[in-house]
Coordinates of C-alpha atoms in Angstrom, one line a residue:
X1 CA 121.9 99.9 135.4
X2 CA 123.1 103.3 136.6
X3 CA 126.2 104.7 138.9
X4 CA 123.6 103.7 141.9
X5 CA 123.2 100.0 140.9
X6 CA 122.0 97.7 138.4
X7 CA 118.4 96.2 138.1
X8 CA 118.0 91.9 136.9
X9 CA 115.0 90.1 136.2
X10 CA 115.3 86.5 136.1
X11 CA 113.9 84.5 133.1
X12 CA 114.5 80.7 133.5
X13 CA 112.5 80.3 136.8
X14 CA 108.4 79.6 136.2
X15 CA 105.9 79.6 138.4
X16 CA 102.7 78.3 136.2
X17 CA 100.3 79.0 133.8
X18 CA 97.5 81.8 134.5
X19 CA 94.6 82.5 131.6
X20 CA 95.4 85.8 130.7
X21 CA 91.7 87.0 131.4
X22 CA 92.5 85.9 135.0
X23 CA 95.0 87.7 135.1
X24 CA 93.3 91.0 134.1
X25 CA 90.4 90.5 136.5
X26 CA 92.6 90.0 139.5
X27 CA 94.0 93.4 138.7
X28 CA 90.0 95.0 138.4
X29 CA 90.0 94.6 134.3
X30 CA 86.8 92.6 133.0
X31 CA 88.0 91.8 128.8
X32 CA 86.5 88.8 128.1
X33 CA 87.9 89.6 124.6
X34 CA 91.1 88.6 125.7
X35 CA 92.1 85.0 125.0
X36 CA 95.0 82.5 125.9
X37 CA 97.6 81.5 128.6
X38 CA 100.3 83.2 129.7
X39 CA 103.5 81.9 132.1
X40 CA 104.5 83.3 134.9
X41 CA 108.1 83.7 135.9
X42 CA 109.8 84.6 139.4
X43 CA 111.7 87.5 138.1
X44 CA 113.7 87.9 141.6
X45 CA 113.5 88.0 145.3
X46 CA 112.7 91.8 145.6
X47 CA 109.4 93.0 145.6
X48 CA 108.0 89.7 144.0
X49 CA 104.4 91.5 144.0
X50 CA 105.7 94.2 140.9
X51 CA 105.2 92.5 137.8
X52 CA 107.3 93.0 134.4
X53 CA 106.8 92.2 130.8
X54 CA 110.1 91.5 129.3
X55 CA 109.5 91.2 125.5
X56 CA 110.8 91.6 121.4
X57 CA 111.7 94.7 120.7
X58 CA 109.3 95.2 118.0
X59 CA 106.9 96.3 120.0
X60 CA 106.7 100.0 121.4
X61 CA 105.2 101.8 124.1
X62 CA 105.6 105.1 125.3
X63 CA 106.1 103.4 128.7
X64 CA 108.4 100.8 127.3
X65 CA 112.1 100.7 127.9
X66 CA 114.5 99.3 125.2
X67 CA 117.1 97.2 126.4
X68 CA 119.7 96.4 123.5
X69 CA 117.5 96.7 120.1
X70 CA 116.2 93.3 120.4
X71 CA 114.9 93.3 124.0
X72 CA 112.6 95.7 125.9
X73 CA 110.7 95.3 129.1
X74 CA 107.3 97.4 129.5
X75 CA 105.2 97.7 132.7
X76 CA 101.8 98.8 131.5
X77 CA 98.3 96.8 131.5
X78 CA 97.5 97.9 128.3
X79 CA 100.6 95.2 126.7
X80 CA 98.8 92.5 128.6
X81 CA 95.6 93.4 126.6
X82 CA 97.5 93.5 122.9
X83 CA 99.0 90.1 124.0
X84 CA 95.6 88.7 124.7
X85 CA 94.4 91.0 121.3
X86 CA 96.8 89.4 119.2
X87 CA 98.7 92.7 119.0
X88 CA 101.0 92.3 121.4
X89 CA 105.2 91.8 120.6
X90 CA 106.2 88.2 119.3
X91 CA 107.8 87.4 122.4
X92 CA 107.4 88.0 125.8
X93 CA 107.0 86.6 129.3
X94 CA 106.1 88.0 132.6
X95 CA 108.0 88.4 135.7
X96 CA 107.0 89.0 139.1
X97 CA 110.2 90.8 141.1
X98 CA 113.1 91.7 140.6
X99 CA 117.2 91.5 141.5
X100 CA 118.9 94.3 142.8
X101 CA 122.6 94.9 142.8
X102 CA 123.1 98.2 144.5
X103 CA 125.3 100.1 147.0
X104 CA 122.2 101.7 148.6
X105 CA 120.0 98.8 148.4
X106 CA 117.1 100.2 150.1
X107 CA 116.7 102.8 146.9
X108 CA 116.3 100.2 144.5
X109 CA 113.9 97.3 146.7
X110 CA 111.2 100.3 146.4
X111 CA 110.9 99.5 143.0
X112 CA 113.1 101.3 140.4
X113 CA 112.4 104.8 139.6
X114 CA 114.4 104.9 135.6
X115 CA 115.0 102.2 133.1
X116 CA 117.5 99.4 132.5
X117 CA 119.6 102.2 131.0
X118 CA 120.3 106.1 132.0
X119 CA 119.2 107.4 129.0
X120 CA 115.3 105.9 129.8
X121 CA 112.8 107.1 132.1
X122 CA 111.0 104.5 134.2
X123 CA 107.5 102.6 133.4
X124 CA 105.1 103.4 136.5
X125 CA 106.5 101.0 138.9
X126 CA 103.0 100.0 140.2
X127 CA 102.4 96.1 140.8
X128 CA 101.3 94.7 136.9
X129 CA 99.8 91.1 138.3
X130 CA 98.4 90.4 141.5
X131 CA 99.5 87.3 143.5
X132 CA 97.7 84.7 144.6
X133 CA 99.0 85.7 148.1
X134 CA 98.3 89.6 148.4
X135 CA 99.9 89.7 151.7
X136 CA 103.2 91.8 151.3
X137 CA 106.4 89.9 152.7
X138 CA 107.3 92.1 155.1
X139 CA 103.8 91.5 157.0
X140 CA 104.5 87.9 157.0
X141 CA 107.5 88.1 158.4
X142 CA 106.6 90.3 161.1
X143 CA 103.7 88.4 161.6
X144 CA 106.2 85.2 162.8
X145 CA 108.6 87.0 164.6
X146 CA 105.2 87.9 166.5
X147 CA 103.9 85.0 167.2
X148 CA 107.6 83.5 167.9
X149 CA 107.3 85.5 170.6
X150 CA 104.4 84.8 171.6
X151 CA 104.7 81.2 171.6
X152 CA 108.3 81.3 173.3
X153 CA 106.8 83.8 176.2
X154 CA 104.1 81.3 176.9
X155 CA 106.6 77.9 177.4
X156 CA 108.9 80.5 179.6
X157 CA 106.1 81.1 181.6
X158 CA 104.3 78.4 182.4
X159 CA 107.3 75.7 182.2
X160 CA 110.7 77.5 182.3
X161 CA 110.4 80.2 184.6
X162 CA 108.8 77.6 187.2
X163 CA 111.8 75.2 187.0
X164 CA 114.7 77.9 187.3
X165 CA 113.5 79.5 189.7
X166 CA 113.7 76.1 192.0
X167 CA 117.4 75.7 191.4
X168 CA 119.9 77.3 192.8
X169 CA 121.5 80.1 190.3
X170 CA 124.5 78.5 188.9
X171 CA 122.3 75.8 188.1
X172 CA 119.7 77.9 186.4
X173 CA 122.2 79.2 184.4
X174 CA 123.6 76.0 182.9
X175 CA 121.0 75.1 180.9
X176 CA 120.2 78.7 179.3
X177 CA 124.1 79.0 178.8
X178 CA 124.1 75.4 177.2
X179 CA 121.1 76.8 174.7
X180 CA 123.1 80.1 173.7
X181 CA 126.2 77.9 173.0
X182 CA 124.2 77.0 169.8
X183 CA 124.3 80.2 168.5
X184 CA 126.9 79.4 165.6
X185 CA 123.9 78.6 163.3
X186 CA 123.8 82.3 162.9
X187 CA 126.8 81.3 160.5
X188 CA 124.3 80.2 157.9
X189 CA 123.8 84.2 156.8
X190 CA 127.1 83.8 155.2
X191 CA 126.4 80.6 153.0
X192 CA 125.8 80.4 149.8
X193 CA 122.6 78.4 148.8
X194 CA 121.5 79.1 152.7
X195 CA 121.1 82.8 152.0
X196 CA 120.3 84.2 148.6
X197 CA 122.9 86.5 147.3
X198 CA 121.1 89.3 147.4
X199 CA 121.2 89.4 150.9
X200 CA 122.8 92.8 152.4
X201 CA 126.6 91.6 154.1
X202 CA 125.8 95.0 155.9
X203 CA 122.9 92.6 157.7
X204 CA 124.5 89.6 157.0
X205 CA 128.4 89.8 158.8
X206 CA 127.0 91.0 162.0
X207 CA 124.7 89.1 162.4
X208 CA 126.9 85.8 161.8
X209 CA 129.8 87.4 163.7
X210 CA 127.8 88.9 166.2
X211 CA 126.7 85.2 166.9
X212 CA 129.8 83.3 166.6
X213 CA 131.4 85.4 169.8
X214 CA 127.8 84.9 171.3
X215 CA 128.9 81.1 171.4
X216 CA 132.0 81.4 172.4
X217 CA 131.0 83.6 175.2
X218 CA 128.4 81.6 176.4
X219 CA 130.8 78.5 176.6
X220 CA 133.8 80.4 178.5
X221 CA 130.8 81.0 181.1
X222 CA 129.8 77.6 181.1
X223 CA 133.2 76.5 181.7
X224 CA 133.8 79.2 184.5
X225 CA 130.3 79.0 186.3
X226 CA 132.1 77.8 189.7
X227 CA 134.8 80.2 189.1
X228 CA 134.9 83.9 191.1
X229 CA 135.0 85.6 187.6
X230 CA 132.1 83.1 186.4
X231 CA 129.2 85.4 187.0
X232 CA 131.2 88.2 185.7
X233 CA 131.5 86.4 182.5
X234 CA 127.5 85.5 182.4
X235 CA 127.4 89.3 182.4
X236 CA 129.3 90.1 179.6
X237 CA 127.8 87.3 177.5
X238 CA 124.1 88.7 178.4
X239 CA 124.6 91.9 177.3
X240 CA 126.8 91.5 174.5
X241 CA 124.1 88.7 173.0
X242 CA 121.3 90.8 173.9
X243 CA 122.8 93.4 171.9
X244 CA 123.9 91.5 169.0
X245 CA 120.3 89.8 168.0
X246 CA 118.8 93.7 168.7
X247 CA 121.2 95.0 166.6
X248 CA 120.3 92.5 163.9
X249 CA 116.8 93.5 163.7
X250 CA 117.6 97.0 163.4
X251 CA 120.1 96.5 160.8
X252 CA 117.7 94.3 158.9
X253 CA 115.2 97.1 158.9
X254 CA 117.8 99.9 157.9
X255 CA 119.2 98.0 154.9
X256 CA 116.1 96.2 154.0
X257 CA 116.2 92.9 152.7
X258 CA 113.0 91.4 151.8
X259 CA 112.4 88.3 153.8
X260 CA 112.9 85.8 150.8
X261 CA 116.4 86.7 150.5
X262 CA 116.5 84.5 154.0
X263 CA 115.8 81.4 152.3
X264 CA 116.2 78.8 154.8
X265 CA 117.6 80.8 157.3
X266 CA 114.6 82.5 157.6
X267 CA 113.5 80.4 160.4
X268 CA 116.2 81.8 162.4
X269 CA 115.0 85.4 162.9
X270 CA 111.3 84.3 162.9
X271 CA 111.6 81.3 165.4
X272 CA 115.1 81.1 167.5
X273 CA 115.8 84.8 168.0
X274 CA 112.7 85.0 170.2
X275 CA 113.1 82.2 172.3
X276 CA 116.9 83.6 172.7
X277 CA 116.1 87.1 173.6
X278 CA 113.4 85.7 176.2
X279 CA 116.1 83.3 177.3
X280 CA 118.5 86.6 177.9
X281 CA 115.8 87.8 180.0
X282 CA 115.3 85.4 181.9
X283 CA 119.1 84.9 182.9
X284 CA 118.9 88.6 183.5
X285 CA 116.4 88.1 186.2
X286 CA 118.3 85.2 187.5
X287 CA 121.4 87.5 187.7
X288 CA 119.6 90.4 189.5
X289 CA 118.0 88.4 192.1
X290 CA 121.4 87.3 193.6
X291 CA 122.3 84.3 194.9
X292 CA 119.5 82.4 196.1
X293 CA 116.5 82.4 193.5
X294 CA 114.4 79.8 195.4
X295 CA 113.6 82.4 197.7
X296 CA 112.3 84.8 194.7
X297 CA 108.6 84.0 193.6

């Protein structure tokens, strides 16, 4: 750790057991001098493509950082290679990510730049073991917000545009207004087990908030649809829940969380956000073509 944060890498969660000459070729090494197994750990939900070896502190490397005396943690190929030579430390086990505790989280989810300690440089903070899964995170995840949209623009197109645009507007609104009124699962940023706890509260509060008064909204213009201050009200939920899920991608992206740190909530971004920003859209349109959308095509 340092004044900027503090770096963990988990050690009781496996993944498997990889030969270590496997290991060495995915990375572009051919030893077949190299013999045994080696386990693989999840180290932590940040960057789980950088790899660490955490071992006894017997053995040195001028990349190696020294933890207390009795533990050390070095990032270089060449300790795979002494482990699979029989020179390697007593100990060890490798990780694949990291935890970061840190008030500028974004600095440390690029990998860390000096040791556990202040008084240590950094190893290169290159990945150490390739994945099975080389796609980085982030792609995946924009990937799936991509084709949520995709998929969502296609049933609002062929099968909910047709329909509202039948009814009269108040009752094209009921059901959109009815969908929104869900919005409290955005809640599930805030709980434990949900959400892992490295999840930034600078993403996390708005985004649960932001949804919360979403649903509220949206029922006060359910309830108030036959009212003169109903439409009114439909306004002031569009725009504020318009801006709320926006405001959540960009917050994401400027503190950002990898998309593991989700967990299940992941699914929430990735598969109801873009049916509910489509949905916004279409009550826009339904607000802007006045009274009568029958006569709209």
């Amino acid at each position: 750790h340092d004044r900027n944060g503090a770096l963990g890498i988990v050690i009781n969660r496996p993944i498997g057991e990889r030969p270590l000459a496997s290991v060495l070729e995915a990375l572009g090494v051919k030893d077949t001098a190299v013999a045994g197994q080696v386990r693989i750990f999840a180290g932590g939900p940040v960057q789980p493509e950088i790899g660490f070896v955490v071992h006894s502190a017997e053995y040195h490397r001028s990349d190696t950082v020294d933890i207390d005396g009795r533990v050390a943690m070095t990032s270089s190929l060449e300790i795979l290679r002494d482990i699979g030579n029989h020179r390697g430390p007593s100990k060890s086990l490798i990780a694949f990510g990291y935890a970061g505790w840190a008030r500028r989280q974004a600095r440390l989810r690029r990998g860390p730049r000096r040791g556990l300690g202040q008084r240590h440089e950094a190893p290169d903070a290159g990945p150490l073991i390739a994945r099975e899964v080389e796609v980085p995170p982030q792609a995946l995840f924009g990937i799936s917000v991509a084709l949520g949209f995709l998929a969502w623009g296609i049933v609002a197109a062929r099968y909910l545009w047709p329909y509202l645009r039948s009814q009269p507007r108040i009752d094209a609104l009921r059901p959109l207004l009815v969908l929104h009124s869900f919005r409290f699962v955005g809640l599930a940023f805030l709980v434990p087990g949900v959400v892992a706890p490295e999840l930034s509260a600078a993403f996390a509060r708005p985004a649960a908030y932001g949804d919360l008064i979403a649903a509220v909204l949206a029922l006060l213009a359910l309830a108030s649809l036959q009212r003169s201050w109903g439409m009114p009200l439909v306004w002031v939920f569009n725009l504020w829940g318009t801006a709320d899920l926006l405001y959540a991608f960009y917050q994401g992206n400027s503190v950002g969380f990898a998309p593991g740190q989700l967990g299940a909530a992941h699914f929430i971004p990735t598969v109801v956000v873009p049916l509910l920003l489509i949905t916004h859209g279409l009550m826009f349109r339904l607000l802007l073509q006045g009274e009568d959308v029958r006569a709209s095509t």
